[in-house]
């Protein structure tokens, strides 16, 4: 059976103190998370250390939202994968559409970040997804295929076995517009098929999360689909009760 992972991407929200409070709020309700669902939170860099410390013993895993493409050195403002891993952080989100869109991340950069993530034993949550105009032009399969081939196909089978993928249609992120569960299933199954072209049967074990305005009201429907193995949750991860309720979508 594939793992189920629900991850909260806090983006540039919460102060360190608020982040620790949010973590504690989630921890207090962890007994309500259905068995077998892995819970991950991704706070900003400034409170990664405090949140990772507070998460110890709670069953909650911690992710960074990004990491540097280089190992170390004169890269002002960057945070290396080694620094992140040294805090006990286990995951790193790579290729989020906001980073592709606002910070010009390309497959070339993301390949370098992947190298850094794996070199430091971080599990990448690699984001793919098409823009609205690409979906309207019927190009979503091609866009997602390229995003997978240009980065994921460079991994070794051992690295691939650890990878998590998040399918996030850009038109659904933070917009309140969710992909229908059928749209999600269609493209998740497509992604799994592309992964299988390179990695064979191992693709059956890859966790493919859905992201894009997932919330307590639509999570159960999305998670009912066979190739939707969890969610990467933005807005609804900023309230402990909502984040837990999204994870409960797996129970319904
Ligand atoms: C995200 O940023 O990964 C995301 C899915 O955001 P939201 O849930 O707010 O659409």
PDB file of N, CA and C in Angstrom, residues 162-240:
ATOM      1  N   UNK A 162      12.406   7.457  -2.854  1.00  0.00           N
ATOM      2  CA  UNK A 162      12.075   8.329  -1.712  1.00  0.00           C
ATOM      3  C   UNK A 162      11.226   9.526  -2.128  1.00  0.00           C
ATOM      4  N   UNK A 163      11.183   9.814  -3.414  1.00  0.00           N
ATOM      5  CA  UNK A 163      10.570  11.063  -3.896  1.00  0.00           C
ATOM      6  C   UNK A 163       9.066  11.128  -3.636  1.00  0.00           C
ATOM      7  N   UNK A 164       8.600  12.325  -3.280  1.00  0.00           N
ATOM      8  CA  UNK A 164       7.163  12.618  -3.218  1.00  0.00           C
ATOM      9  C   UNK A 164       6.893  13.635  -4.318  1.00  0.00           C
ATOM     10  N   UNK A 165       5.782  13.462  -5.021  1.00  0.00           N
ATOM     11  CA  UNK A 165       5.409  14.433  -6.058  1.00  0.00           C
ATOM     12  C   UNK A 165       4.130  15.130  -5.619  1.00  0.00           C
ATOM     13  N   UNK A 166       4.053  16.426  -5.869  1.00  0.00           N
ATOM     14  CA  UNK A 166       2.802  17.152  -5.632  1.00  0.00           C
ATOM     15  C   UNK A 166       2.326  17.707  -6.968  1.00  0.00           C
ATOM     16  N   UNK A 167       1.143  17.261  -7.398  1.00  0.00           N
ATOM     17  CA  UNK A 167       0.535  17.859  -8.586  1.00  0.00           C
ATOM     18  C   UNK A 167      -0.290  19.051  -8.124  1.00  0.00           C
ATOM     19  N   UNK A 168       0.113  20.244  -8.583  1.00  0.00           N
ATOM     20  CA  UNK A 168      -0.575  21.458  -8.176  1.00  0.00           C
ATOM     21  C   UNK A 168      -0.885  22.315  -9.402  1.00  0.00           C
ATOM     22  N   UNK A 169      -2.110  22.222  -9.899  1.00  0.00           N
ATOM     23  CA  UNK A 169      -2.452  23.099 -11.024  1.00  0.00           C
ATOM     24  C   UNK A 169      -2.363  24.551 -10.567  1.00  0.00           C
ATOM     25  N   UNK A 170      -1.602  25.362 -11.279  1.00  0.00           N
ATOM     26  CA  UNK A 170      -1.324  26.729 -10.820  1.00  0.00           C
ATOM     27  C   UNK A 170      -2.623  27.521 -10.667  1.00  0.00           C
ATOM     28  N   UNK A 171      -3.597  27.230 -11.516  1.00  0.00           N
ATOM     29  CA  UNK A 171      -4.882  27.948 -11.483  1.00  0.00           C
ATOM     30  C   UNK A 171      -5.716  27.604 -10.248  1.00  0.00           C
ATOM     31  N   UNK A 172      -5.292  26.614  -9.513  1.00  0.00           N
ATOM     32  CA  UNK A 172      -6.063  26.216  -8.326  1.00  0.00           C
ATOM     33  C   UNK A 172      -5.378  26.641  -7.027  1.00  0.00           C
ATOM     34  N   UNK A 173      -4.146  27.170  -7.131  1.00  0.00           N
ATOM     35  CA  UNK A 173      -3.403  27.483  -5.904  1.00  0.00           C
ATOM     36  C   UNK A 173      -3.826  28.830  -5.353  1.00  0.00           C
ATOM     37  N   UNK A 174      -4.385  28.810  -4.168  1.00  0.00           N
ATOM     38  CA  UNK A 174      -4.769  30.046  -3.489  1.00  0.00           C
ATOM     39  C   UNK A 174      -5.918  30.782  -4.156  1.00  0.00           C
ATOM     40  N   UNK A 175      -6.591  30.141  -5.089  1.00  0.00           N
ATOM     41  CA  UNK A 175      -7.647  30.823  -5.851  1.00  0.00           C
ATOM     42  C   UNK A 175      -9.038  30.422  -5.384  1.00  0.00           C
ATOM     43  N   UNK A 176      -9.122  29.361  -4.579  1.00  0.00           N
ATOM     44  CA  UNK A 176     -10.436  28.860  -4.189  1.00  0.00           C
ATOM     45  C   UNK A 176     -11.025  27.932  -5.251  1.00  0.00           C
ATOM     46  N   UNK A 177     -10.343  27.845  -6.415  1.00  0.00           N
ATOM     47  CA  UNK A 177     -10.794  26.932  -7.489  1.00  0.00           C
ATOM     48  C   UNK A 177     -10.071  25.614  -7.309  1.00  0.00           C
ATOM     49  N   UNK A 178     -10.778  24.551  -7.079  1.00  0.00           N
ATOM     50  CA  UNK A 178     -10.112  23.255  -6.924  1.00  0.00           C
ATOM     51  C   UNK A 178     -10.298  22.464  -8.218  1.00  0.00           C
ATOM     52  N   UNK A 179      -9.309  21.660  -8.550  1.00  0.00           N
ATOM     53  CA  UNK A 179      -9.524  20.710  -9.645  1.00  0.00           C
ATOM     54  C   UNK A 179     -10.612  19.752  -9.181  1.00  0.00           C
ATOM     55  N   UNK A 180     -11.426  19.269 -10.089  1.00  0.00           N
ATOM     56  CA  UNK A 180     -12.394  18.247  -9.685  1.00  0.00           C
ATOM     57  C   UNK A 180     -11.600  16.982  -9.351  1.00  0.00           C
ATOM     58  N   UNK A 181     -12.226  16.117  -8.601  1.00  0.00           N
ATOM     59  CA  UNK A 181     -11.521  14.887  -8.236  1.00  0.00           C
ATOM     60  C   UNK A 181     -11.211  14.062  -9.493  1.00  0.00           C
ATOM     61  N   UNK A 182     -12.080  14.163 -10.506  1.00  0.00           N
ATOM     62  CA  UNK A 182     -11.817  13.424 -11.749  1.00  0.00           C
ATOM     63  C   UNK A 182     -10.634  14.021 -12.507  1.00  0.00           C
ATOM     64  N   UNK A 183     -10.540  15.366 -12.496  1.00  0.00           N
ATOM     65  CA  UNK A 183      -9.370  16.003 -13.146  1.00  0.00           C
ATOM     66  C   UNK A 183      -8.089  15.590 -12.420  1.00  0.00           C
ATOM     67  N   UNK A 184      -8.158  15.581 -11.082  1.00  0.00           N
ATOM     68  CA  UNK A 184      -6.976  15.205 -10.302  1.00  0.00           C
ATOM     69  C   UNK A 184      -6.597  13.760 -10.606  1.00  0.00           C
ATOM     70  N   UNK A 185      -7.575  12.868 -10.548  1.00  0.00           N
ATOM     71  CA  UNK A 185      -7.290  11.448 -10.797  1.00  0.00           C
ATOM     72  C   UNK A 185      -6.681  11.252 -12.189  1.00  0.00           C
ATOM     73  N   UNK A 186      -7.238  11.935 -13.179  1.00  0.00           N
ATOM     74  CA  UNK A 186      -6.771  11.761 -14.560  1.00  0.00           C
ATOM     75  C   UNK A 186      -5.284  12.100 -14.678  1.00  0.00           C
ATOM     76  N   UNK A 187      -4.909  13.228 -14.083  1.00  0.00           N
ATOM     77  CA  UNK A 187      -3.511  13.649 -14.276  1.00  0.00           C
ATOM     78  C   UNK A 187      -2.573  12.922 -13.307  1.00  0.00           C
ATOM     79  N   UNK A 188      -3.057  12.555 -12.136  1.00  0.00           N
ATOM     80  CA  UNK A 188      -2.216  11.757 -11.227  1.00  0.00           C
ATOM     81  C   UNK A 188      -1.891  10.406 -11.885  1.00  0.00           C
ATOM     82  N   UNK A 189      -2.898   9.791 -12.490  1.00  0.00           N
ATOM     83  CA  UNK A 189      -2.664   8.497 -13.151  1.00  0.00           C
ATOM     84  C   UNK A 189      -1.701   8.690 -14.322  1.00  0.00           C
ATOM     85  N   UNK A 190      -1.831   9.822 -15.021  1.00  0.00           N
ATOM     86  CA  UNK A 190      -0.926  10.124 -16.132  1.00  0.00           C
ATOM     87  C   UNK A 190       0.513  10.255 -15.621  1.00  0.00           C
ATOM     88  N   UNK A 191       0.669  11.007 -14.524  1.00  0.00           N
ATOM     89  CA  UNK A 191       2.020  11.195 -13.959  1.00  0.00           C
ATOM     90  C   UNK A 191       2.608   9.836 -13.568  1.00  0.00           C
ATOM     91  N   UNK A 192       1.784   9.009 -12.944  1.00  0.00           N
ATOM     92  CA  UNK A 192       2.293   7.693 -12.530  1.00  0.00           C
ATOM     93  C   UNK A 192       2.733   6.892 -13.764  1.00  0.00           C
ATOM     94  N   UNK A 193       1.985   7.042 -14.837  1.00  0.00           N
ATOM     95  CA  UNK A 193       2.344   6.347 -16.083  1.00  0.00           C
ATOM     96  C   UNK A 193       3.678   6.842 -16.628  1.00  0.00           C
ATOM     97  N   UNK A 194       3.881   8.158 -16.576  1.00  0.00           N
ATOM     98  CA  UNK A 194       5.161   8.725 -17.064  1.00  0.00           C
ATOM     99  C   UNK A 194       6.301   8.212 -16.180  1.00  0.00           C
ATOM    100  N   UNK A 195       6.076   8.208 -14.882  1.00  0.00           N
ATOM    101  CA  UNK A 195       7.120   7.717 -13.958  1.00  0.00           C
ATOM    102  C   UNK A 195       7.452   6.255 -14.256  1.00  0.00           C
ATOM    103  N   UNK A 196       6.416   5.483 -14.588  1.00  0.00           N
ATOM    104  CA  UNK A 196       6.615   4.054 -14.864  1.00  0.00           C
ATOM    105  C   UNK A 196       7.444   3.835 -16.128  1.00  0.00           C
ATOM    106  N   UNK A 197       7.353   4.766 -17.078  1.00  0.00           N
ATOM    107  CA  UNK A 197       8.155   4.630 -18.308  1.00  0.00           C
ATOM    108  C   UNK A 197       9.640   4.568 -17.966  1.00  0.00           C
ATOM    109  N   UNK A 198      10.018   5.314 -16.922  1.00  0.00           N
ATOM    110  CA  UNK A 198      11.442   5.363 -16.549  1.00  0.00           C
ATOM    111  C   UNK A 198      11.771   4.385 -15.416  1.00  0.00           C
ATOM    112  N   UNK A 199      10.886   4.310 -14.431  1.00  0.00           N
ATOM    113  CA  UNK A 199      11.233   3.574 -13.211  1.00  0.00           C
ATOM    114  C   UNK A 199      10.431   2.275 -13.025  1.00  0.00           C
ATOM    115  N   UNK A 200       9.589   1.953 -13.988  1.00  0.00           N
ATOM    116  CA  UNK A 200       8.864   0.689 -13.947  1.00  0.00           C
ATOM    117  C   UNK A 200       7.917   0.596 -12.769  1.00  0.00           C
ATOM    118  N   UNK A 201       7.867  -0.591 -12.186  1.00  0.00           N
ATOM    119  CA  UNK A 201       6.883  -0.890 -11.138  1.00  0.00           C
ATOM    120  C   UNK A 201       7.042  -0.002  -9.904  1.00  0.00           C
ATOM    121  N   UNK A 202       8.235   0.568  -9.717  1.00  0.00           N
ATOM    122  CA  UNK A 202       8.461   1.421  -8.540  1.00  0.00           C
ATOM    123  C   UNK A 202       7.507   2.611  -8.518  1.00  0.00           C
ATOM    124  N   UNK A 203       7.004   2.990  -9.702  1.00  0.00           N
ATOM    125  CA  UNK A 203       6.085   4.141  -9.775  1.00  0.00           C
ATOM    126  C   UNK A 203       4.790   3.878  -9.016  1.00  0.00           C
ATOM    127  N   UNK A 204       4.488   2.609  -8.829  1.00  0.00           N
ATOM    128  CA  UNK A 204       3.261   2.271  -8.069  1.00  0.00           C
ATOM    129  C   UNK A 204       3.369   2.693  -6.616  1.00  0.00           C
ATOM    130  N   UNK A 205       4.590   2.877  -6.130  1.00  0.00           N
ATOM    131  CA  UNK A 205       4.775   3.243  -4.714  1.00  0.00           C
ATOM    132  C   UNK A 205       4.971   4.746  -4.507  1.00  0.00           C
ATOM    133  N   UNK A 206       5.013   5.513  -5.583  1.00  0.00           N
ATOM    134  CA  UNK A 206       5.275   6.954  -5.443  1.00  0.00           C
ATOM    135  C   UNK A 206       4.053   7.678  -4.885  1.00  0.00           C
ATOM    136  N   UNK A 207       4.271   8.446  -3.845  1.00  0.00           N
ATOM    137  CA  UNK A 207       3.191   9.280  -3.291  1.00  0.00           C
ATOM    138  C   UNK A 207       3.011  10.483  -4.214  1.00  0.00           C
ATOM    139  N   UNK A 208       1.795  10.643  -4.735  1.00  0.00           N
ATOM    140  CA  UNK A 208       1.474  11.812  -5.560  1.00  0.00           C
ATOM    141  C   UNK A 208       0.365  12.590  -4.846  1.00  0.00           C
ATOM    142  N   UNK A 209       0.761  13.747  -4.316  1.00  0.00           N
ATOM    143  CA  UNK A 209      -0.186  14.592  -3.577  1.00  0.00           C
ATOM    144  C   UNK A 209      -0.910  15.518  -4.546  1.00  0.00           C
ATOM    145  N   UNK A 210      -2.109  15.912  -4.149  1.00  0.00           N
ATOM    146  CA  UNK A 210      -2.816  16.967  -4.876  1.00  0.00           C
ATOM    147  C   UNK A 210      -2.677  18.265  -4.088  1.00  0.00           C
ATOM    148  N   UNK A 211      -2.464  19.376  -4.779  1.00  0.00           N
ATOM    149  CA  UNK A 211      -2.448  20.686  -4.116  1.00  0.00           C
ATOM    150  C   UNK A 211      -3.177  21.717  -4.953  1.00  0.00           C
ATOM    151  N   UNK A 212      -3.928  22.570  -4.285  1.00  0.00           N
ATOM    152  CA  UNK A 212      -4.661  23.627  -4.988  1.00  0.00           C
ATOM    153  C   UNK A 212      -6.025  23.793  -4.368  1.00  0.00           C
ATOM    154  N   UNK A 213      -6.092  24.701  -3.364  1.00  0.00           N
ATOM    155  CA  UNK A 213      -7.358  25.004  -2.684  1.00  0.00           C
ATOM    156  C   UNK A 213      -8.036  23.759  -2.103  1.00  0.00           C
ATOM    157  N   UNK A 214      -7.242  22.801  -1.679  1.00  0.00           N
ATOM    158  CA  UNK A 214      -7.828  21.666  -0.943  1.00  0.00           C
ATOM    159  C   UNK A 214      -8.213  22.185   0.437  1.00  0.00           C
ATOM    160  N   UNK A 215      -9.325  21.697   0.940  1.00  0.00           N
ATOM    161  CA  UNK A 215      -9.820  22.189   2.236  1.00  0.00           C
ATOM    162  C   UNK A 215     -10.678  21.105   2.897  1.00  0.00           C
ATOM    163  N   UNK A 216     -11.142  21.349   4.118  1.00  0.00           N
ATOM    164  CA  UNK A 216     -11.915  20.305   4.792  1.00  0.00           C
ATOM    165  C   UNK A 216     -13.163  19.886   4.012  1.00  0.00           C
ATOM    166  N   UNK A 217     -13.677  20.785   3.180  1.00  0.00           N
ATOM    167  CA  UNK A 217     -14.910  20.483   2.452  1.00  0.00           C
ATOM    168  C   UNK A 217     -14.708  19.622   1.208  1.00  0.00           C
ATOM    169  N   UNK A 218     -13.498  19.601   0.642  1.00  0.00           N
ATOM    170  CA  UNK A 218     -13.315  18.834  -0.600  1.00  0.00           C
ATOM    171  C   UNK A 218     -12.270  17.716  -0.484  1.00  0.00           C
ATOM    172  N   UNK A 219     -11.610  17.634   0.682  1.00  0.00           N
ATOM    173  CA  UNK A 219     -10.511  16.664   0.814  1.00  0.00           C
ATOM    174  C   UNK A 219     -11.003  15.218   0.654  1.00  0.00           C
ATOM    175  N   UNK A 220     -12.136  14.897   1.247  1.00  0.00           N
ATOM    176  CA  UNK A 220     -12.605  13.502   1.195  1.00  0.00           C
ATOM    177  C   UNK A 220     -12.845  13.070  -0.245  1.00  0.00           C
ATOM    178  N   UNK A 221     -13.431  13.945  -1.034  1.00  0.00           N
ATOM    179  CA  UNK A 221     -13.708  13.614  -2.436  1.00  0.00           C
ATOM    180  C   UNK A 221     -12.395  13.431  -3.212  1.00  0.00           C
ATOM    181  N   UNK A 222     -11.449  14.366  -2.993  1.00  0.00           N
ATOM    182  CA  UNK A 222     -10.164  14.263  -3.695  1.00  0.00           C
ATOM    183  C   UNK A 222      -9.419  12.991  -3.281  1.00  0.00           C
ATOM    184  N   UNK A 223      -9.401  12.719  -1.982  1.00  0.00           N
ATOM    185  CA  UNK A 223      -8.620  11.583  -1.468  1.00  0.00           C
ATOM    186  C   UNK A 223      -9.301  10.236  -1.768  1.00  0.00           C
ATOM    187  N   UNK A 224     -10.545  10.291  -2.233  1.00  0.00           N
ATOM    188  CA  UNK A 224     -11.230   9.029  -2.552  1.00  0.00           C
ATOM    189  C   UNK A 224     -10.693   8.437  -3.853  1.00  0.00           C
ATOM    190  N   UNK A 225      -9.928   9.220  -4.601  1.00  0.00           N
ATOM    191  CA  UNK A 225      -9.440   8.744  -5.902  1.00  0.00           C
ATOM    192  C   UNK A 225      -8.182   7.882  -5.724  1.00  0.00           C
ATOM    193  N   UNK A 226      -8.076   6.823  -6.515  1.00  0.00           N
ATOM    194  CA  UNK A 226      -7.014   5.840  -6.260  1.00  0.00           C
ATOM    195  C   UNK A 226      -5.582   6.360  -6.413  1.00  0.00           C
ATOM    196  N   UNK A 227      -5.384   7.374  -7.264  1.00  0.00           N
ATOM    197  CA  UNK A 227      -4.010   7.866  -7.455  1.00  0.00           C
ATOM    198  C   UNK A 227      -3.724   9.164  -6.706  1.00  0.00           C
ATOM    199  N   UNK A 228      -4.645   9.581  -5.849  1.00  0.00           N
ATOM    200  CA  UNK A 228      -4.430  10.792  -5.035  1.00  0.00           C
ATOM    201  C   UNK A 228      -4.023  10.324  -3.636  1.00  0.00           C
ATOM    202  N   UNK A 229      -2.746  10.519  -3.333  1.00  0.00           N
ATOM    203  CA  UNK A 229      -2.173   9.903  -2.128  1.00  0.00           C
ATOM    204  C   UNK A 229      -1.947  10.904  -1.000  1.00  0.00           C
ATOM    205  N   UNK A 230      -2.657  12.019  -1.059  1.00  0.00           N
ATOM    206  CA  UNK A 230      -2.498  13.013  -0.008  1.00  0.00           C
ATOM    207  C   UNK A 230      -2.595  14.399  -0.595  1.00  0.00           C
ATOM    208  N   UNK A 231      -2.193  15.378   0.199  1.00  0.00           N
ATOM    209  CA  UNK A 231      -2.333  16.744  -0.272  1.00  0.00           C
ATOM    210  C   UNK A 231      -1.178  17.617   0.159  1.00  0.00           C
ATOM    211  N   UNK A 232      -0.891  18.615  -0.672  1.00  0.00           N
ATOM    212  CA  UNK A 232      -0.010  19.715  -0.258  1.00  0.00           C
ATOM    213  C   UNK A 232      -0.959  20.894  -0.067  1.00  0.00           C
ATOM    214  N   UNK A 233      -1.058  21.339   1.160  1.00  0.00           N
ATOM    215  CA  UNK A 233      -2.137  22.234   1.562  1.00  0.00           C
ATOM    216  C   UNK A 233      -1.563  23.594   1.932  1.00  0.00           C
ATOM    217  N   UNK A 234      -2.050  24.656   1.318  1.00  0.00           N
ATOM    218  CA  UNK A 234      -1.598  26.005   1.650  1.00  0.00           C
ATOM    219  C   UNK A 234      -2.514  26.614   2.697  1.00  0.00           C
ATOM    220  N   UNK A 235      -3.463  27.415   2.239  1.00  0.00           N
ATOM    221  CA  UNK A 235      -4.332  28.178   3.131  1.00  0.00           C
ATOM    222  C   UNK A 235      -4.927  27.361   4.271  1.00  0.00           C
ATOM    223  N   UNK A 236      -5.434  26.195   3.955  1.00  0.00           N
ATOM    224  CA  UNK A 236      -6.121  25.394   4.979  1.00  0.00           C
ATOM    225  C   UNK A 236      -5.154  24.728   5.966  1.00  0.00           C
ATOM    226  N   UNK A 237      -3.854  24.953   5.790  1.00  0.00           N
ATOM    227  CA  UNK A 237      -2.919  24.366   6.764  1.00  0.00           C
ATOM    228  C   UNK A 237      -2.561  25.369   7.858  1.00  0.00           C
ATOM    229  N   UNK A 238      -3.108  26.578   7.753  1.00  0.00           N
ATOM    230  CA  UNK A 238      -2.743  27.628   8.716  1.00  0.00           C
ATOM    231  C   UNK A 238      -3.640  27.644   9.946  1.00  0.00           C
ATOM    232  N   UNK A 239      -4.654  26.795   9.951  1.00  0.00           N
ATOM    233  CA  UNK A 239      -5.474  26.628  11.153  1.00  0.00           C
ATOM    234  C   UNK A 239      -5.404  25.162  11.514  1.00  0.00           C
ATOM    235  N   UNK A 240      -5.001  24.870  12.744  1.00  0.00           N
ATOM    236  CA  UNK A 240      -4.776  23.478  13.140  1.00  0.00           C
ATOM    237  C   UNK A 240      -6.005  22.618  12.862  1.00  0.00           C
TER     238      UNK A 240
END
